[in-house]
CSV table of C-alpha atoms in Angstrom, one decimal:
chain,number,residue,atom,x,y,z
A,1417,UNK,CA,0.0,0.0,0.0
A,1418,UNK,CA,1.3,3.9,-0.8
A,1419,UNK,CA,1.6,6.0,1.6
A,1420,UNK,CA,-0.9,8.0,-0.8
A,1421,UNK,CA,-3.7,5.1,-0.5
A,1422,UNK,CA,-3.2,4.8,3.2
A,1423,UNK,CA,-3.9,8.2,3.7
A,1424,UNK,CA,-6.9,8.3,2.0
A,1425,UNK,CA,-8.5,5.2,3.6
A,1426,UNK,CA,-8.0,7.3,6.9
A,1427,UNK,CA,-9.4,10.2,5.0
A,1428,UNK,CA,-12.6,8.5,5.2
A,1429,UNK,CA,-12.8,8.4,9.2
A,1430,UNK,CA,-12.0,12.0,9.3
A,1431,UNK,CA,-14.4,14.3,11.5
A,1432,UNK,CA,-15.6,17.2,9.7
A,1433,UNK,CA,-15.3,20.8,11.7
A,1434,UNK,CA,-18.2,22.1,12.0
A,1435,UNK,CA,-19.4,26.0,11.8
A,1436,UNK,CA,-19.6,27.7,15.4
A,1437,UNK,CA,-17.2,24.7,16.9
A,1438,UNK,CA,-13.5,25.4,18.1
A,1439,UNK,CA,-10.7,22.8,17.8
A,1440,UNK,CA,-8.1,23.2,20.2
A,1441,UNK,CA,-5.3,21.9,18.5
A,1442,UNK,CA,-1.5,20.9,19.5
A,1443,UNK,CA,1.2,21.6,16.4
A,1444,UNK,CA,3.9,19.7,18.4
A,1445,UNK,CA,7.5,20.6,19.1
A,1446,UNK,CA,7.7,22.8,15.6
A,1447,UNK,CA,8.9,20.6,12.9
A,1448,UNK,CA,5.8,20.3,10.8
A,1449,UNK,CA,6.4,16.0,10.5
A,1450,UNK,CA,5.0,16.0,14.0
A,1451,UNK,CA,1.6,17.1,13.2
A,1452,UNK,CA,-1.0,14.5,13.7
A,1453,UNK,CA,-3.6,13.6,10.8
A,1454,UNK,CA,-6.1,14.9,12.9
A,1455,UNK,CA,-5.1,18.4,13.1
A,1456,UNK,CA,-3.4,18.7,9.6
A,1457,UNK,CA,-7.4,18.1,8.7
A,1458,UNK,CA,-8.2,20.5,11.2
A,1459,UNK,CA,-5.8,23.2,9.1
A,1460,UNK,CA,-7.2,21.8,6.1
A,1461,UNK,CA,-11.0,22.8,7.1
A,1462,UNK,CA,-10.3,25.5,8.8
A,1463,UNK,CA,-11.9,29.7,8.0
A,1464,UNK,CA,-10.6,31.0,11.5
A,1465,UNK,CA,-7.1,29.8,12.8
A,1466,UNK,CA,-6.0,31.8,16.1
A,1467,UNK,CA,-2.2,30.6,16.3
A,1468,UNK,CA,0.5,31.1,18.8
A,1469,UNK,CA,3.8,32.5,18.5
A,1470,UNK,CA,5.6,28.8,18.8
A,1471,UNK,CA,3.8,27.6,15.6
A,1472,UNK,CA,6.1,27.9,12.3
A,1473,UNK,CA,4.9,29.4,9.2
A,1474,UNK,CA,5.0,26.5,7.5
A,1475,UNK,CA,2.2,25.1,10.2
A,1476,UNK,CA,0.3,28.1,9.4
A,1477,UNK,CA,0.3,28.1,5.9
A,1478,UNK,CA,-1.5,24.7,5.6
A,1479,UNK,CA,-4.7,26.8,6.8
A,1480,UNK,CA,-5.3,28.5,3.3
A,1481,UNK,CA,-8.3,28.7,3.6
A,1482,UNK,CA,-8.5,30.2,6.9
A,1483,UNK,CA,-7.9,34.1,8.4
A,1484,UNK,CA,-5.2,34.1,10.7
A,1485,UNK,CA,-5.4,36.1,14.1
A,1486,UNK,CA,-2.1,35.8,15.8
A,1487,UNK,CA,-2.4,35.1,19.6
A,1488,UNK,CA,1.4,34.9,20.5
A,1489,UNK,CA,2.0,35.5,24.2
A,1490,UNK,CA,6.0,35.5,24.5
A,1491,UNK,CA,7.7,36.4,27.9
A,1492,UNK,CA,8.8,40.3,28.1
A,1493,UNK,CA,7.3,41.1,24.7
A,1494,UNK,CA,3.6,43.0,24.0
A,1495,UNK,CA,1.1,39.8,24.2
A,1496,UNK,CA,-2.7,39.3,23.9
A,1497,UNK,CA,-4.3,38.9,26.9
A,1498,UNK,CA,-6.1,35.9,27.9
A,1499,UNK,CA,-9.2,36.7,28.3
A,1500,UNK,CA,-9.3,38.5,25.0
A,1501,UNK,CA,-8.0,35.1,23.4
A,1502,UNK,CA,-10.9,33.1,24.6
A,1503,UNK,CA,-13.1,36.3,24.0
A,1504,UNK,CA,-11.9,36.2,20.1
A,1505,UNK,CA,-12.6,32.6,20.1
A,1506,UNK,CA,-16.1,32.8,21.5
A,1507,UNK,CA,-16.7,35.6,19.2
A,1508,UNK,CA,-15.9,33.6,16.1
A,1509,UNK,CA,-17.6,30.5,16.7
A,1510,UNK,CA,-20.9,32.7,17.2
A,1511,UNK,CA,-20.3,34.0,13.9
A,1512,UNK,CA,-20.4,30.9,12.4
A,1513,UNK,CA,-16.9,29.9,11.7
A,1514,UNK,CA,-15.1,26.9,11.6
A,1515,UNK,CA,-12.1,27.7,14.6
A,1516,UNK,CA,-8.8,26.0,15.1
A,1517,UNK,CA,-7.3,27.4,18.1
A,1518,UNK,CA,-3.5,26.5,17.0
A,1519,UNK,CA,-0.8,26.0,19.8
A,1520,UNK,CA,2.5,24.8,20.0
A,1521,UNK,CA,2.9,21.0,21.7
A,1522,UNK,CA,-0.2,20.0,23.2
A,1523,UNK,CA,-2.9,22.0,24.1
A,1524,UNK,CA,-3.4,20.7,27.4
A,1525,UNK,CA,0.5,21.2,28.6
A,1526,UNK,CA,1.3,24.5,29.5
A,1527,UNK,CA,-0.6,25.7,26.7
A,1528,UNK,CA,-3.3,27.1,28.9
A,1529,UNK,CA,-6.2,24.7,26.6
A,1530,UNK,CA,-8.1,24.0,30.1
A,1531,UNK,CA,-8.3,27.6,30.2
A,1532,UNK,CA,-9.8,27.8,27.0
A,1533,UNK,CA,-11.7,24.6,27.0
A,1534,UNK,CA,-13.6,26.1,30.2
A,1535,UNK,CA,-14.0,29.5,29.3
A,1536,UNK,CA,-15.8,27.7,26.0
A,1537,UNK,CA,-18.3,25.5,28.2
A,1538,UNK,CA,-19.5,28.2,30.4
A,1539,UNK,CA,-20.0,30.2,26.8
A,1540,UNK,CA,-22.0,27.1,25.9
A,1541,UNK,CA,-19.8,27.0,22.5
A,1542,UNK,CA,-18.9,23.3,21.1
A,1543,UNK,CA,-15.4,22.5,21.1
A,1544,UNK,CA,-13.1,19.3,20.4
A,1545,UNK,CA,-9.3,18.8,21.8
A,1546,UNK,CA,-6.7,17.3,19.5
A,1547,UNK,CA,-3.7,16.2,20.9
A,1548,UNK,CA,-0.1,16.7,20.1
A,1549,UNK,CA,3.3,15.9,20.5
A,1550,UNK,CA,4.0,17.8,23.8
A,1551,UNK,CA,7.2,19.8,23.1
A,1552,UNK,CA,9.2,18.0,25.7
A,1553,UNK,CA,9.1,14.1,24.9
A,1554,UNK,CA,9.3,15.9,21.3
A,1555,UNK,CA,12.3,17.5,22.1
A,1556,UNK,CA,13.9,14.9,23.9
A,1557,UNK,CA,13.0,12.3,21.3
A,1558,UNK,CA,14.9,14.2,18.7
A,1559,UNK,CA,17.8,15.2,20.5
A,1560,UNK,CA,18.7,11.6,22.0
A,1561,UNK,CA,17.0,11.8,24.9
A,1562,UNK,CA,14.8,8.7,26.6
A,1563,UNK,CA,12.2,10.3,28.3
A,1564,UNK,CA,12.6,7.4,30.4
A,1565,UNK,CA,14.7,4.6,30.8
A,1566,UNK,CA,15.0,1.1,32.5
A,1567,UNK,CA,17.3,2.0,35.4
A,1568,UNK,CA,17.8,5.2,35.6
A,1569,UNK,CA,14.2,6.7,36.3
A,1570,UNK,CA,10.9,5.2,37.2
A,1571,UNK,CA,9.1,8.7,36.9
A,1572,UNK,CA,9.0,12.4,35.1
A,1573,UNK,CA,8.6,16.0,36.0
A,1574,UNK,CA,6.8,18.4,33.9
A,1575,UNK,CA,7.4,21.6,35.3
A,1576,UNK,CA,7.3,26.0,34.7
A,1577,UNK,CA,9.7,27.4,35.6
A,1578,UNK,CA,8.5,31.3,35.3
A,1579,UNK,CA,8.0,32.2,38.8
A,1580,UNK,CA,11.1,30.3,40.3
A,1581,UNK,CA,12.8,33.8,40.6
A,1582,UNK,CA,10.1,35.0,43.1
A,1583,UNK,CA,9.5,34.5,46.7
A,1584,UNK,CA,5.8,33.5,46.0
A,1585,UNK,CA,6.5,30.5,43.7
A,1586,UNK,CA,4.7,27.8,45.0
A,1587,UNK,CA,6.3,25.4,43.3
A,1588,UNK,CA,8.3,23.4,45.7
A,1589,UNK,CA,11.7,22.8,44.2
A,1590,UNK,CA,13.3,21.2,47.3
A,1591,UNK,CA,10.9,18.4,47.2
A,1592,UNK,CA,11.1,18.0,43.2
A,1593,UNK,CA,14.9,17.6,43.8
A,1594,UNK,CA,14.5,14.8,46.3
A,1595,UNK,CA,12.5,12.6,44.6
A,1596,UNK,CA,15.7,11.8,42.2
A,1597,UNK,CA,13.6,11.9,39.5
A,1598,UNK,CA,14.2,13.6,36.1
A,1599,UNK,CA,12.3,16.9,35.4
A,1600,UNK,CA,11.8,19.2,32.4
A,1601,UNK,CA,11.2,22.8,32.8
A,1602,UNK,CA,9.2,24.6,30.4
A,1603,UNK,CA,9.5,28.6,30.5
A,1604,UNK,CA,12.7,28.1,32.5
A,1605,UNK,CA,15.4,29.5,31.0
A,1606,UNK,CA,15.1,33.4,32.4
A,1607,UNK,CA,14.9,31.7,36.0
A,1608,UNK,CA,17.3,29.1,35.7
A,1609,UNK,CA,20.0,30.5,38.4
A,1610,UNK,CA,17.0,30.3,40.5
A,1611,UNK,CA,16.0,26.7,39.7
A,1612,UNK,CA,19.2,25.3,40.2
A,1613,UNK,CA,20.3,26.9,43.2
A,1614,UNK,CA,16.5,25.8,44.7
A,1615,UNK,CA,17.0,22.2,43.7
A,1616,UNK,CA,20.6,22.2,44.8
A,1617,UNK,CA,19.2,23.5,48.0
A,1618,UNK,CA,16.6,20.1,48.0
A,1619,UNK,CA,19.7,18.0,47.6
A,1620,UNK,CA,20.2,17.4,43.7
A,1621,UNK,CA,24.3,17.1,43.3
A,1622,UNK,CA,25.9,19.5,41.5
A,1623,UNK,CA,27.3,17.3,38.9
A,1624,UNK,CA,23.7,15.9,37.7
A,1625,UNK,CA,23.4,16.8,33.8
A,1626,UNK,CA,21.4,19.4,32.9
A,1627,UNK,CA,20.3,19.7,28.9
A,1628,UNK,CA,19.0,22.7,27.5
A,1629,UNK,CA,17.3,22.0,24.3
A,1630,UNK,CA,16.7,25.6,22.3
A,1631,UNK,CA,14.0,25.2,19.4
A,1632,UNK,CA,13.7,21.6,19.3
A,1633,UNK,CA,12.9,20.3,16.0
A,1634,UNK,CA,13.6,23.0,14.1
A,1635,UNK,CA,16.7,24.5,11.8
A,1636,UNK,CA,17.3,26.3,14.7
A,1637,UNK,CA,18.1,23.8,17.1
A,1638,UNK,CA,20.5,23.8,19.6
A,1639,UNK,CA,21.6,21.8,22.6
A,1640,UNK,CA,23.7,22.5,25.7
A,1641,UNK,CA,24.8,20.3,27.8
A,1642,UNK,CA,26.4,21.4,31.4
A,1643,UNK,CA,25.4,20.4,35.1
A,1644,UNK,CA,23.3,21.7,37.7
A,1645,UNK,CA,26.4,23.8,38.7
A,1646,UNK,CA,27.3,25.1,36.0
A,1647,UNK,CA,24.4,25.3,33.3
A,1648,UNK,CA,23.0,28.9,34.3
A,1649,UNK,CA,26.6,30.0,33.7
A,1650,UNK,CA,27.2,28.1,30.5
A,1651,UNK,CA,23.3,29.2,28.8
A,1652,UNK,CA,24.0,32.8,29.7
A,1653,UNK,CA,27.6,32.4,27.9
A,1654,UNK,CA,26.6,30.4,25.1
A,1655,UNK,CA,23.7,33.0,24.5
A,1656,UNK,CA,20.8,30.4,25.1
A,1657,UNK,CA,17.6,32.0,24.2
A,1658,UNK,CA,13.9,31.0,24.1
A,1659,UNK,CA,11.9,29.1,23.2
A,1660,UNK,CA,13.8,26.6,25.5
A,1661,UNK,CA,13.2,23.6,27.6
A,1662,UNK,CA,15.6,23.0,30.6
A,1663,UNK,CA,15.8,19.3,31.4
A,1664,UNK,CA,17.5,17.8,34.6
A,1665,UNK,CA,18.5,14.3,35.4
A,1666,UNK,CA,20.5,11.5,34.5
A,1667,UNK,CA,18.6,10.9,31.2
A,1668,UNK,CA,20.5,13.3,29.8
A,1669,UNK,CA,24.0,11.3,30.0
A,1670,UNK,CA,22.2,9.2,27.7
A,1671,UNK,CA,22.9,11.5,24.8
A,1672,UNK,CA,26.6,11.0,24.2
A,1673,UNK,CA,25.8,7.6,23.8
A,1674,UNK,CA,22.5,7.4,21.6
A,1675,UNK,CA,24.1,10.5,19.3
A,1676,UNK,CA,27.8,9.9,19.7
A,1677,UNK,CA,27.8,13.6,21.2
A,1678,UNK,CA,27.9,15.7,24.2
């Protein structure tokens, strides 16, 4: 069978979007090979895609058929507020339109879709998730590292790291550091001479590896690899920059083996 014909015998279990519904959507990590079927349809149907700043062009342009309303919400720069993101989607599905709500990874991690998905129910407006790749086992799957692995971790992390810097972060750091478990920090970066010297402070040795993967998937990628006391050092060095996921543990030694590379 072509990869042609077996596309088009899943064609035919394809849901249509319907007018006045919303599709909250995950792109994945941002190479556009991780879309699922489901949500290259979604693109494909699509006459309203509200689209985050984490989703390439190339995602984007798939919905041509669509108008675009850029919702990008980056840290530091001029972003839509929430509640005028799920305004705008409310709005258009009352007009009629067929809405993907586009974000990068998966709508439902860190990508404030539970948000959306509620403000939509108490709207009464229809709406439909579709997964995606979230950006960290995307990220660590592409740059040669096991999100888990027989012997060296029985659990994961998923953390933010955007409020480690401040004295009201509720996040307890100390006690992520002592269950010896790997963890990946999303929105980290900024705050990482506050996350390491928090989980330092809950025990995590100084020497465990620390990756920091910098647009995963993409052209751009880059990875650095340092340890818990030395990464913030080495990021602001190397000129690390966003969008950035921070991931501690001893998966991460994995890499030199699996790639051949630090």
């Amino acid at each position: 069978m072509t990869v042609e014909n077996a596309l088009a015998r899943l064609k035919l279990k394809e849901t249509a979007l319907e007018a006045g519904h919303v599709w909250l959507a995950g792109a994945g990590p941002g190479d556009p090979g991780c879309l699922t079927l489901d949500v290259l349809s979604a693109l494909d149907q699509a006459d309203a895609l509200v689209y985050d700043a984490l989703v390439s062009p190339d995602i984007v342009a798939v919905a041509d058929k669509a108008e675009l309303f850029f919702a990008g919400k980056r840290g530091g720069k001029p972003s839509m507020k929430q509640d005028d993101i799920t305004a705008l989607l409310v709005k258009l599905a009352r007009q009629g339109r067929k809405v993907v709500r586009l974000k990068g990874g998966d709508p439902y991690i860190f990508g404030r879709g539970g948000e959306e998905a509620l403000a939509l129910v108490r709207e009464n407006i229809p709406f439909r998730v579709l997964p995606g790749i979230t950006a960290a086992f995307g990220a660590l799957a592409a740059v040669g590292i096991p999100t888990t692995m027989r012997g060296i971790n029985k659990a994961i992390t998923l953390a933010t790291g955007h409020a480690a810097d401040l004295d009201d972060d509720d996040l307890d750091w100390a006690a992520l550091a002592r269950t010896g478990q790997p963890l990946v920090v999303y929105m980290g970066l900024a705050t990482l001479p506050s996350i390491a010297r928090r989980l330092a402070a809950g025990g995590l040795a100084a020497d465990t590896p620390v990756a920091i993967v910098e647009s995963a998937t993409t052209p751009a990628e880059r990875v650095l690899i340092g340890t818990l006391g030395d990464i913030a050092e080495r990021a602001k060095a190397e000129g690390m920059a966003s969008p950035s996921l921070v991931v501690v543990g001893h998966i991460v030694s994995m890499r030199s083996e699996l790639m051949g590379r630090p």
